[in-house]
Each structure stands twice: as structure tokens, then as C-alpha cells.
mmCIF file of C-alpha atoms and ligand atoms in Angstrom:
data_model
loop_
_atom_site.group_PDB
_atom_site.id
_atom_site.type_symbol
_atom_site.label_atom_id
_atom_site.label_comp_id
_atom_site.label_asym_id
_atom_site.label_seq_id
_atom_site.Cartn_x
_atom_site.Cartn_y
_atom_site.Cartn_z
ATOM 1 C CA MET A 1 32.870 95.577 -50.708
ATOM 2 C CA ILE A 2 34.845 96.057 -53.941
ATOM 3 C CA GLY A 3 36.470 92.660 -53.359
ATOM 4 C CA GLU A 4 33.016 91.101 -53.124
ATOM 5 C CA TYR A 5 31.989 92.662 -56.478
ATOM 6 C CA ILE A 6 35.138 91.416 -58.144
ATOM 7 C CA ARG A 7 34.442 87.923 -56.832
ATOM 8 C CA LEU A 8 30.921 87.986 -58.252
ATOM 9 C CA PHE A 9 32.111 89.500 -61.510
ATOM 10 C CA LYS A 10 34.682 86.721 -61.889
ATOM 11 C CA ALA A 11 32.163 83.982 -61.086
ATOM 12 C CA ARG A 12 29.701 85.488 -63.542
ATOM 13 C CA GLY A 13 32.451 85.575 -66.174
ATOM 14 C CA TYR A 14 33.229 81.862 -65.738
ATOM 15 C CA MET A 15 29.557 80.968 -65.994
ATOM 16 C CA LYS A 16 28.996 83.100 -69.065
ATOM 17 C CA ARG A 17 32.072 81.792 -70.836
ATOM 18 C CA ASN A 18 30.900 78.256 -70.163
ATOM 19 C CA LEU A 19 27.436 78.802 -71.664
ATOM 20 C CA PRO A 20 28.331 77.606 -75.167
ATOM 21 C CA PHE A 21 28.963 74.219 -73.553
ATOM 22 C CA LEU A 22 25.189 73.853 -73.228
ATOM 23 C CA TYR A 23 24.841 73.800 -77.024
ATOM 24 C CA SER A 24 27.557 71.159 -77.416
ATOM 25 C CA TRP A 25 26.141 69.047 -74.584
ATOM 26 C CA HIS A 26 22.649 69.173 -76.078
ATOM 27 C CA ALA A 27 23.903 68.288 -79.533
ATOM 28 C CA TYR A 28 26.070 65.457 -78.157
ATOM 29 C CA VAL A 29 23.181 63.834 -76.248
ATOM 30 C CA GLY A 30 20.879 64.356 -79.226
ATOM 31 C CA TYR A 31 23.404 62.713 -81.545
ATOM 32 C CA GLU A 32 24.210 59.781 -79.240
ATOM 33 C CA LEU A 33 20.527 58.854 -78.738
ATOM 34 C CA ASP A 34 19.376 60.022 -82.147
ATOM 35 C CA LEU A 35 16.864 62.323 -80.454
ATOM 36 C CA TYR A 36 16.692 65.078 -83.058
ATOM 37 C CA GLU A 37 15.581 62.381 -85.469
ATOM 38 C CA ALA A 38 13.026 61.077 -82.919
ATOM 39 C CA PHE A 39 11.535 64.582 -82.686
ATOM 40 C CA LYS A 40 11.660 65.186 -86.420
ATOM 41 C CA LYS A 41 7.872 65.127 -86.406
ATOM 42 C CA PRO A 42 6.041 66.598 -83.366
ATOM 43 C CA ARG A 43 6.070 63.950 -80.571
ATOM 44 C CA THR A 44 5.400 63.886 -76.851
ATOM 45 C CA ILE A 45 8.145 63.170 -74.347
ATOM 46 C CA ILE A 46 6.323 60.042 -73.144
ATOM 47 C CA GLU A 47 6.105 58.646 -76.689
ATOM 48 C CA VAL A 48 9.830 59.120 -77.338
ATOM 49 C CA ALA A 49 10.846 57.882 -73.877
ATOM 50 C CA ASN A 50 8.799 54.700 -74.393
ATOM 51 C CA ASP A 51 10.004 54.152 -77.953
ATOM 52 C CA LYS A 52 13.635 54.465 -76.974
ATOM 53 C CA SER A 53 13.423 53.073 -73.420
ATOM 54 C CA LEU A 54 14.734 56.296 -71.869
ATOM 55 C CA GLN A 55 14.196 57.786 -68.413
ATOM 56 C CA GLU A 56 11.332 60.193 -68.923
ATOM 57 C CA ASP A 57 12.420 62.845 -66.407
ATOM 58 C CA LEU A 58 15.882 63.101 -67.976
ATOM 59 C CA LEU A 59 14.457 63.313 -71.473
ATOM 60 C CA LYS A 60 12.127 66.058 -70.231
ATOM 61 C CA ARG A 61 15.135 68.096 -69.016
ATOM 62 C CA TRP A 62 16.954 67.614 -72.306
ATOM 63 C CA VAL A 63 13.845 68.759 -74.189
ATOM 64 C CA GLU A 64 13.571 71.810 -71.903
ATOM 65 C CA VAL A 65 17.154 72.820 -72.631
ATOM 66 C CA GLY A 66 16.454 72.287 -76.331
ATOM 67 C CA GLY A 67 13.558 74.740 -76.037
ATOM 68 C CA VAL A 68 15.704 77.364 -74.303
ATOM 69 C CA ILE A 69 18.533 77.201 -76.843
ATOM 70 C CA GLY A 70 16.126 77.012 -79.757
ATOM 71 C CA TYR A 71 16.957 73.516 -81.039
ATOM 72 C CA LEU A 72 13.458 72.184 -80.243
ATOM 73 C CA ARG A 73 10.085 73.894 -80.230
ATOM 74 C CA LYS A 74 6.854 73.100 -78.411
ATOM 75 C CA LYS A 75 4.033 72.296 -80.773
ATOM 76 C CA SER A 76 0.385 71.677 -79.851
ATOM 77 C CA LYS A 77 -0.685 69.127 -77.200
ATOM 78 C CA GLU A 78 2.617 68.647 -75.380
ATOM 79 C CA ARG A 79 4.362 67.728 -78.575
ATOM 80 C CA TYR A 80 7.901 68.894 -79.383
ATOM 81 C CA GLN A 81 9.729 69.120 -82.658
ATOM 82 C CA THR A 82 13.333 69.587 -83.802
ATOM 83 C CA VAL A 83 13.918 72.977 -85.357
ATOM 84 C CA LYS A 84 17.164 74.637 -86.597
ATOM 85 C CA LYS A 85 18.056 71.457 -88.455
ATOM 86 C CA PHE A 86 21.122 73.186 -89.905
ATOM 87 C CA MET A 87 22.509 73.641 -86.348
ATOM 88 C CA VAL A 88 21.966 70.163 -84.911
ATOM 89 C CA PRO A 89 24.018 67.151 -86.037
ATOM 90 C CA ALA A 90 22.454 64.752 -88.541
ATOM 91 C CA SER A 91 21.500 61.266 -87.346
ATOM 92 C CA LYS A 92 24.346 59.013 -86.175
ATOM 93 C CA TYR A 93 23.263 56.570 -88.901
ATOM 94 C CA ASN A 94 24.278 59.119 -91.491
ATOM 95 C CA PRO A 95 28.006 58.526 -92.140
ATOM 96 C CA ARG A 96 28.435 62.194 -93.046
ATOM 97 C CA SER A 97 27.059 63.439 -89.722
ATOM 98 C CA THR A 98 29.175 66.040 -87.941
ATOM 99 C CA GLY A 99 28.153 64.397 -84.657
ATOM 100 C CA VAL A 100 31.356 62.311 -84.626
ATOM 101 C CA LEU A 101 33.254 65.511 -83.925
ATOM 102 C CA LEU A 102 31.092 66.096 -80.838
ATOM 103 C CA LYS A 103 31.576 62.489 -79.800
ATOM 104 C CA GLU A 104 35.356 62.792 -79.974
ATOM 105 C CA MET A 105 35.291 66.119 -78.134
ATOM 106 C CA MET A 106 32.930 64.979 -75.383
ATOM 107 C CA GLU A 107 34.164 61.426 -74.834
ATOM 108 C CA LEU A 108 37.861 61.906 -75.383
ATOM 109 C CA HIS A 109 39.114 65.490 -75.305
ATOM 110 C CA ILE A 110 37.065 67.038 -72.504
ATOM 111 C CA PRO A 111 37.353 64.094 -70.047
ATOM 112 C CA THR A 112 41.135 64.072 -70.590
ATOM 113 C CA LEU A 113 41.437 67.812 -69.992
ATOM 114 C CA ILE A 114 39.353 67.488 -66.822
ATOM 115 C CA LYS A 115 41.676 64.735 -65.590
ATOM 116 C CA TYR A 116 44.674 67.032 -66.002
ATOM 117 C CA PRO A 117 45.273 67.793 -62.287
ATOM 118 C CA LYS A 118 45.157 64.069 -61.463
ATOM 119 C CA ILE A 119 47.454 63.117 -64.338
ATOM 120 C CA MET A 120 49.885 65.928 -63.531
ATOM 121 C CA LYS A 121 50.204 64.752 -59.941
ATOM 122 C CA SER A 122 50.636 61.097 -60.838
ATOM 123 C CA GLU A 123 53.676 59.494 -62.429
ATOM 124 C CA GLU A 124 51.673 57.966 -65.245
ATOM 125 C CA LYS A 125 49.943 59.223 -68.353
ATOM 126 C CA GLU A 126 46.861 57.986 -70.156
ATOM 127 C CA VAL A 127 47.152 55.408 -72.924
ATOM 128 C CA PHE A 128 45.341 56.167 -76.165
ATOM 129 C CA ASP A 129 43.351 53.075 -77.095
ATOM 130 C CA GLN A 130 43.505 52.739 -80.870
ATOM 131 C CA GLN A 131 40.964 49.944 -80.875
ATOM 132 C CA GLU A 132 38.396 51.919 -78.908
ATOM 133 C CA HIS A 133 38.785 55.365 -80.447
ATOM 134 C CA GLY A 134 40.495 54.703 -83.815
ATOM 135 C CA MET A 135 37.301 54.676 -85.841
ATOM 136 C CA VAL A 136 35.808 57.888 -84.382
ATOM 137 C CA VAL A 137 39.128 59.714 -84.791
ATOM 138 C CA ALA A 138 39.425 58.574 -88.414
ATOM 139 C CA GLN A 139 35.845 59.751 -89.043
ATOM 140 C CA THR A 140 36.441 63.216 -87.553
ATOM 141 C CA SER A 141 39.639 63.518 -89.520
ATOM 142 C CA SER A 142 37.721 62.815 -92.691
ATOM 143 C CA LEU A 143 35.482 65.828 -91.964
ATOM 144 C CA LEU A 144 38.536 68.023 -92.392
ATOM 145 C CA GLU A 145 39.466 66.333 -95.604
ATOM 146 C CA GLN A 146 36.829 68.313 -97.486
ATOM 147 C CA LEU A 147 38.639 71.528 -96.559
ATOM 148 C CA ALA A 148 42.159 70.256 -97.195
ATOM 149 C CA ILE A 149 41.505 68.382 -100.421
ATOM 150 C CA PRO A 150 41.438 71.344 -102.876
ATOM 151 C CA ARG A 151 44.899 72.349 -101.661
ATOM 152 C CA VAL A 152 46.249 68.773 -101.825
ATOM 153 C CA MET A 153 44.788 68.376 -105.337
ATOM 154 C CA LYS A 154 46.565 71.516 -106.471
ATOM 155 C CA VAL A 155 49.904 70.326 -105.107
ATOM 156 C CA MET A 156 49.382 66.893 -106.617
ATOM 157 C CA LYS A 157 48.451 68.263 -110.026
ATOM 158 C CA LYS A 158 51.676 70.246 -110.086
ATOM 159 C CA ALA A 159 53.731 67.229 -108.957
ATOM 160 C CA ASN A 160 52.130 65.129 -111.711
ATOM 161 C CA PRO A 161 52.914 61.772 -110.031
ATOM 162 C CA GLN A 162 52.458 58.216 -111.306
ATOM 163 C CA THR A 163 52.302 56.635 -107.879
ATOM 164 C CA VAL A 164 50.930 57.932 -104.586
ATOM 165 C CA VAL A 165 51.240 56.557 -101.056
ATOM 166 C CA ASP A 166 48.992 57.813 -98.239
ATOM 167 C CA VAL A 167 50.576 56.941 -94.884
ATOM 168 C CA GLY A 168 47.950 56.532 -92.132
ATOM 169 C CA CYS A 169 45.222 56.809 -94.752
ATOM 170 C CA GLY A 170 42.394 56.453 -92.197
ATOM 171 C CA SER A 171 39.157 55.504 -93.921
ATOM 172 C CA GLY A 172 40.643 56.336 -97.329
ATOM 173 C CA GLY A 173 38.791 59.595 -98.001
ATOM 174 C CA TYR A 174 41.774 61.464 -99.458
ATOM 175 C CA LEU A 175 42.640 58.587 -101.800
ATOM 176 C CA LEU A 176 39.057 58.221 -102.937
ATOM 177 C CA ARG A 177 38.640 61.889 -103.795
ATOM 178 C CA LEU A 178 42.065 62.118 -105.437
ATOM 179 C CA SER A 179 41.485 58.976 -107.497
ATOM 180 C CA ARG A 180 38.271 60.463 -108.920
ATOM 181 C CA LYS A 181 40.170 63.536 -110.041
ATOM 182 C CA PHE A 182 43.280 61.640 -111.220
ATOM 183 C CA PRO A 183 41.988 58.215 -112.327
ATOM 184 C CA LYS A 184 45.250 57.109 -113.977
ATOM 185 C CA ILE A 185 47.465 57.375 -110.893
ATOM 186 C CA LYS A 186 48.285 54.217 -108.906
ATOM 187 C CA MET A 187 47.495 54.787 -105.232
ATOM 188 C CA LEU A 188 48.261 52.922 -102.047
ATOM 189 C CA GLY A 189 46.979 53.549 -98.526
ATOM 190 C CA ILE A 190 48.815 52.254 -95.446
ATOM 191 C CA GLU A 191 46.744 51.994 -92.290
ATOM 192 C CA LEU A 192 47.721 50.523 -88.936
ATOM 193 C CA ASN A 193 44.256 50.038 -87.439
ATOM 194 C CA LYS A 194 42.627 46.841 -88.745
ATOM 195 C CA ASP A 195 39.014 48.069 -88.573
ATOM 196 C CA VAL A 196 39.874 51.410 -90.153
ATOM 197 C CA ALA A 197 41.883 49.710 -92.931
ATOM 198 C CA LYS A 198 38.931 47.408 -93.599
ATOM 199 C CA GLU A 199 36.617 50.384 -93.891
ATOM 200 C CA ALA A 200 39.062 52.121 -96.257
ATOM 201 C CA GLY A 201 39.212 48.969 -98.404
ATOM 202 C CA GLU A 202 35.429 48.871 -98.638
ATOM 203 C CA LYS A 203 35.129 52.574 -99.358
ATOM 204 C CA CYS A 204 37.697 52.418 -102.177
ATOM 205 C CA ARG A 205 36.513 49.044 -103.553
ATOM 206 C CA GLU A 206 35.226 50.497 -106.824
ATOM 207 C CA GLN A 207 38.481 52.330 -107.593
ATOM 208 C CA LYS A 208 40.684 49.605 -109.015
ATOM 209 C CA GLN A 209 43.769 51.847 -108.947
ATOM 210 C CA ILE A 210 43.652 52.039 -105.119
ATOM 211 C CA ASP A 211 45.127 49.397 -102.825
ATOM 212 C CA ILE A 212 44.869 49.512 -99.060
ATOM 213 C CA VAL A 213 47.239 47.582 -96.800
ATOM 214 C CA CYS A 214 47.022 47.166 -93.050
ATOM 215 C CA GLU A 215 50.642 47.846 -92.021
ATOM 216 C CA ASP A 216 52.743 49.824 -89.604
ATOM 217 C CA VAL A 217 54.637 52.409 -91.643
ATOM 218 C CA HIS A 218 57.700 51.897 -89.470
ATOM 219 C CA GLU A 219 57.886 48.307 -90.690
ATOM 220 C CA TRP A 220 56.935 48.927 -94.310
ATOM 221 C CA SER A 221 58.676 50.130 -97.461
ATOM 222 C CA PRO A 222 57.503 50.370 -101.078
ATOM 223 C CA LYS A 223 59.017 48.095 -103.714
ATOM 224 C CA GLU A 224 59.541 50.972 -106.146
ATOM 225 C CA LYS A 225 60.004 54.721 -105.910
ATOM 226 C CA VAL A 226 56.885 56.746 -105.040
ATOM 227 C CA ASP A 227 56.459 60.231 -106.550
ATOM 228 C CA PHE A 228 53.944 61.581 -104.063
ATOM 229 C CA VAL A 229 53.698 60.685 -100.376
ATOM 230 C CA MET A 230 51.028 62.030 -98.018
ATOM 231 C CA LEU A 231 51.163 62.256 -94.238
ATOM 232 C CA ASN A 232 47.757 63.632 -93.299
ATOM 233 C CA ASN A 233 46.982 64.209 -89.621
ATOM 234 C CA ILE A 234 49.276 61.459 -88.443
ATOM 235 C CA LEU A 235 52.296 63.257 -86.965
ATOM 236 C CA HIS A 236 50.787 63.330 -83.454
ATOM 237 C CA TYR A 237 50.770 59.516 -83.490
ATOM 238 C CA ILE A 238 54.508 59.431 -84.110
ATOM 239 C CA SER A 239 57.135 60.373 -81.522
ATOM 240 C CA PRO A 240 59.602 63.137 -82.471
ATOM 241 C CA HIS A 241 62.336 60.480 -82.644
ATOM 242 C CA ASP A 242 60.303 58.270 -84.985
ATOM 243 C CA ARG A 243 59.228 61.308 -87.033
ATOM 244 C CA LEU A 244 62.861 61.845 -87.914
ATOM 245 C CA LYS A 245 63.218 58.195 -88.938
ATOM 246 C CA LEU A 246 60.006 58.438 -90.976
ATOM 247 C CA PHE A 247 61.043 61.621 -92.802
ATOM 248 C CA ARG A 248 64.399 60.048 -93.667
ATOM 249 C CA LYS A 249 62.635 56.921 -94.878
ATOM 250 C CA VAL A 250 60.113 58.846 -97.013
ATOM 251 C CA SER A 251 62.906 60.966 -98.460
ATOM 252 C CA LYS A 252 64.479 57.729 -99.759
ATOM 253 C CA TRP A 253 61.168 56.576 -101.264
ATOM 254 C CA ILE A 254 60.710 59.659 -103.408
ATOM 255 C CA PRO A 255 62.745 60.429 -106.548
ATOM 256 C CA GLU A 256 64.519 63.719 -107.310
ATOM 257 C CA LYS A 257 61.299 65.521 -108.326
ATOM 258 C CA GLY A 258 59.085 63.711 -105.795
ATOM 259 C CA VAL A 259 56.898 65.449 -103.229
ATOM 260 C CA LEU A 260 55.980 64.838 -99.597
ATOM 261 C CA SER A 261 52.713 66.535 -98.624
ATOM 262 C CA VAL A 262 51.875 66.918 -94.932
ATOM 263 C CA VAL A 263 48.517 68.078 -93.538
ATOM 264 C CA SER A 264 48.615 68.853 -89.816
ATOM 265 C CA PRO A 265 47.857 71.514 -87.249
ATOM 266 C CA ILE A 266 51.096 73.379 -86.599
ATOM 267 C CA HIS A 267 51.996 74.396 -83.061
ATOM 268 C CA ASN A 268 52.666 78.089 -82.425
ATOM 269 C CA SER A 269 51.674 78.899 -85.981
ATOM 270 C CA LYS A 270 50.601 82.353 -87.119
ATOM 271 C CA HIS A 271 46.953 81.222 -87.149
ATOM 272 C CA GLY A 272 44.941 79.120 -84.689
ATOM 273 C CA GLY A 273 47.137 79.374 -81.584
ATOM 274 C CA GLN A 274 44.298 78.559 -79.158
ATOM 275 C CA PHE A 275 43.373 75.454 -81.041
ATOM 276 C CA SER A 276 46.841 73.965 -81.364
ATOM 277 C CA SER A 277 47.692 74.744 -77.732
ATOM 278 C CA VAL A 278 44.670 72.866 -76.385
ATOM 279 C CA PHE A 279 45.260 70.050 -78.866
ATOM 280 C CA ASN A 280 48.814 69.774 -77.567
ATOM 281 C CA SER A 281 47.582 69.730 -73.972
ATOM 282 C CA PHE A 282 45.372 66.796 -74.910
ATOM 283 C CA PHE A 283 48.113 64.865 -76.755
ATOM 284 C CA THR A 284 50.635 65.378 -73.963
ATOM 285 C CA ALA A 285 48.310 63.660 -71.475
ATOM 286 C CA PHE A 286 48.880 60.364 -73.346
ATOM 287 C CA GLU A 287 52.038 58.308 -73.317
ATOM 288 C CA ASN A 288 51.443 57.193 -76.901
ATOM 289 C CA LEU A 289 50.429 60.536 -78.497
ATOM 290 C CA TYR A 290 52.845 63.387 -79.140
ATOM 291 C CA PRO A 291 52.733 67.189 -79.372
ATOM 292 C CA LEU A 292 52.193 68.789 -82.746
ATOM 293 C CA PRO A 293 55.287 69.995 -84.563
ATOM 294 C CA SER A 294 56.037 73.696 -84.825
ATOM 295 C CA GLU A 295 57.249 75.238 -88.063
ATOM 296 C CA SER A 296 60.838 75.127 -86.797
ATOM 297 C CA ASP A 297 60.425 71.406 -85.908
ATOM 298 C CA LEU A 298 59.358 70.807 -89.518
ATOM 299 C CA ILE A 299 62.341 72.739 -90.862
ATOM 300 C CA GLU A 300 64.660 70.668 -88.648
ATOM 301 C CA LEU A 301 63.031 67.426 -89.776
ATOM 302 C CA ALA A 302 63.315 68.455 -93.415
ATOM 303 C CA ASN A 303 66.992 69.387 -93.064
ATOM 304 C CA ALA A 304 67.834 66.109 -91.381
ATOM 305 C CA ALA A 305 66.048 64.169 -94.142
ATOM 306 C CA ASN A 306 67.571 66.031 -97.087
ATOM 307 C CA LEU A 307 64.251 67.745 -97.793
ATOM 308 C CA LYS A 308 63.165 71.355 -97.872
ATOM 309 C CA ILE A 309 59.860 73.103 -97.270
ATOM 310 C CA GLN A 310 58.653 74.424 -100.593
ATOM 311 C CA LYS A 311 55.353 75.869 -99.420
ATOM 312 C CA MET A 312 53.250 76.080 -96.272
ATOM 313 C CA GLN A 313 49.615 77.078 -96.701
ATOM 314 C CA PRO A 314 46.810 77.278 -94.114
ATOM 315 C CA VAL A 315 43.834 75.028 -94.851
ATOM 316 C CA ILE A 316 41.819 75.950 -91.736
ATOM 317 C CA ARG A 317 43.136 79.229 -90.415
ATOM 318 C CA GLU A 318 41.319 79.289 -87.078
ATOM 319 C CA GLY A 319 42.482 75.736 -86.363
ATOM 320 C CA GLY A 320 46.111 76.404 -87.286
ATOM 321 C CA TRP A 321 45.820 73.586 -89.844
ATOM 322 C CA TYR A 322 48.330 73.689 -92.685
ATOM 323 C CA GLN A 323 49.298 71.828 -95.799
ATOM 324 C CA VAL A 324 53.063 71.717 -96.135
ATOM 325 C CA THR A 325 54.853 70.717 -99.338
ATOM 326 C CA PHE A 326 58.324 69.184 -99.022
ATOM 327 C CA THR A 327 60.654 68.522 -101.938
ATOM 328 C CA LYS A 328 64.176 67.123 -102.175
ATOM 329 C CA LYS A 329 67.006 69.525 -101.423
HETATM 330 C C1 LIG B 1 43.925 60.995 -87.352
HETATM 331 S S1 LIG B 1 43.909 59.687 -88.464
HETATM 332 C C2 LIG B 1 44.059 60.530 -90.019
HETATM 333 C C3 LIG B 1 43.466 59.754 -91.155
HETATM 334 C C4 LIG B 1 43.609 60.427 -92.545
HETATM 335 N N1 LIG B 1 44.980 60.516 -92.943
HETATM 336 C C5 LIG B 1 42.975 61.786 -92.529
HETATM 337 O O1 LIG B 1 43.702 62.783 -92.485
HETATM 338 O O2 LIG B 1 41.726 61.863 -92.564
HETATM 339 C C6 LIG B 1 45.557 59.001 -88.346
HETATM 340 C C7 LIG B 1 45.613 57.577 -88.844
HETATM 341 O O3 LIG B 1 46.976 57.140 -88.860
HETATM 342 C C8 LIG B 1 47.009 55.767 -88.514
HETATM 343 N N2 LIG B 1 48.362 55.444 -88.034
HETATM 344 C C9 LIG B 1 48.939 55.820 -86.875
HETATM 345 N N3 LIG B 1 50.180 55.329 -86.758
HETATM 346 C C10 LIG B 1 50.405 54.605 -87.881
HETATM 347 C C11 LIG B 1 51.504 53.824 -88.341
HETATM 348 N N4 LIG B 1 52.609 53.689 -87.610
HETATM 349 N N5 LIG B 1 51.396 53.214 -89.550
HETATM 350 C C12 LIG B 1 50.261 53.338 -90.295
HETATM 351 N N6 LIG B 1 49.174 54.059 -89.899
HETATM 352 C C13 LIG B 1 49.248 54.675 -88.716
HETATM 353 C C14 LIG B 1 45.945 55.678 -87.420
HETATM 354 O O4 LIG B 1 45.495 54.351 -87.256
HETATM 355 C C15 LIG B 1 44.865 56.623 -87.929
HETATM 356 O O5 LIG B 1 43.863 55.971 -88.661
#
């Protein structure tokens, strides 16, 4: 009898802990099909299904869930309307929408984690397709930039550089924000993904002091010394062996008083253990992505590259995300 209760208690626990998934699922579907926008004004399910060529019964279920979780509300005459606008993602046509984060989570992270038993039993890993996912990943990364930028600005102000290189600059958000604050500094972004580099070029077009090049950092070197180098959210793309080569390379680029600034989640850090452990589980499922470095990995890398860690500051505590400042030994 007691065993039976425990079984039910456990099952109930799994179901309850999984409930928040309903909110993410609803928001993901709403973002993908732009449904919150479609129900911005009170509309019937039939109207929206016809407008968007959607299966009416499925839309009805999605609307029902929306009602239960409070994202949609029934208005008069079978019409429904989006409420809690601050909770649901903005339209996918809004480049600042947080929906890209849901897209990455739902289309990339969760399916990979669900495939874990299969991958573990096979001899092969997944391959991360830069072409397919590069743009979404760069967009989600840029959401974090808003939180990391005040810290990076502070470090940069202190370093007082004349030239800056952003390795794996993504869509150029860091460079753009930094160039507005420090308009006299020459800045260069290096980006491997062609589409992402193109977007960065377009985004930074107005800032004449910024150049973007589509290059692999392993094949590239600057013509002159660079006082400030950034590696923001790129270490998991680089194998531990290549990280060592990269740190040694960057150490040669920077002069005596130069600075290397790294923004990354740190494995086993004081803050955000849950986050970095699941992130690492995800990365390890791919043959071309690599686990996040721990603090001791960073110290080892710095030592081997004639650098030292000057400061390590959390930028998103619950995510274990840090900004780390390296200077020459
Ligand atoms: C997660 S995104 C981060 C973008 C940006 N730094 C940020 O923090 O928002 C990492 C970027 O590094 C680029 N990247 C990966 N390996 C690279 C390499 N070997 N050389 C240049 N860029 C690279 C990827 O294409 C991707 O756009």
C-alpha cells in the first residue's frame, strides 16, 4: 500500500515539475505562427485559422491552453484576445523579440536532450549545422549582450584601447554598442558564418570605425597589435586543444598593457550550476561543440598563454555567465 502511494507521489511530482513546459510550448507555438499578434484584437478561431491556413481543431486546443494559463482571454461572441502581453514573446517580425530564445530551446536544445539515450548508445554524435542554426544562435546570444555590455564597457574604459577585435562577433551587437560609447576606437569583428557576418556588416554600416570580416579566427591574424580582444560566447565552438592555440595567438596580438575579455558561462562556477551543467550536456552531444571551460581550465589556458586572470565577474548569476578579464603576465 505504501509502495503504491510512493509510486503515485513520484508520478505526480514528475507531472507537476513538467508543468512550466506548457508555458514555453504555448509561447513557442505562438511565436512561430505569430498567433499572439493574430489575436491582438478579439478574433474568432475560425477567422484566424482561415487567415493563416491553420488546422482549426489544433488552433482551438492552443487557444484553450492559452485560456488556462492566462495568455489569452475569451471575449464576447467566441472571440479571443491576447492578454499578458509582457509575458508572451513579441512578434517574430520584431528583431528584438525574445521568441528566438524559445526557438533555440525548443528546436535545438530539448530535441537533443531527448535524443540522449539514443546518442549515448550509438558510436556517433550529432553534428551542429552552422548554416541551419547559426543565425538563431547569434540572435539569442545578442539577447544576453544587453546584460553583459555594462561590464564589458567598464573593462574597456579602463583598458583605454585604440583598437578592438571581436572574435566570433555574431551579428555585431557588442561592437555596435561599444562604438556608440567609444566612437574614436577602431573596431574589427571576425565572424565565420557568412550570413551572420553579412548581418553584422549591415547592422554596423553607419559606424565607419567598424569593419566586419568573414574569416575563421584560426586562419586569421591582425596586421598590427590589438589592445583589446573580445571572445564572447564562442569558447564552446572551439575544442580545448584549439582554445589553447587561440589563447596563445591572442596573447601575441596584444601589447604589454593589452586586455583579453571573455564572456562565457563557466562550468562548475559558484553561481548557475544547473544551467551550465545542462548546457554542457547539450554541447557534449555534438561532435563539433565542446563543453564549457571551468575556472581552473581558464587558469590553465591563461598560464599556458602567458596571461593571467585579472578579474572574474558574474554577468548573469543564475546562468553562471561571467565576464573574465585577462592581462599579460
Ligand atoms: C554564440 S555566437 C556569439 C556571438 C557574439 N559574440 C555574442 O556574444 O553575442 C558565436 C559566434 O562565433 C562564431 N564562430 C565560431 N567559430 C568561429 C571561428 N573559428 N572564427 C570566427 N568566428 C567563429 C559563430 O559563427 C557564431 O556566430
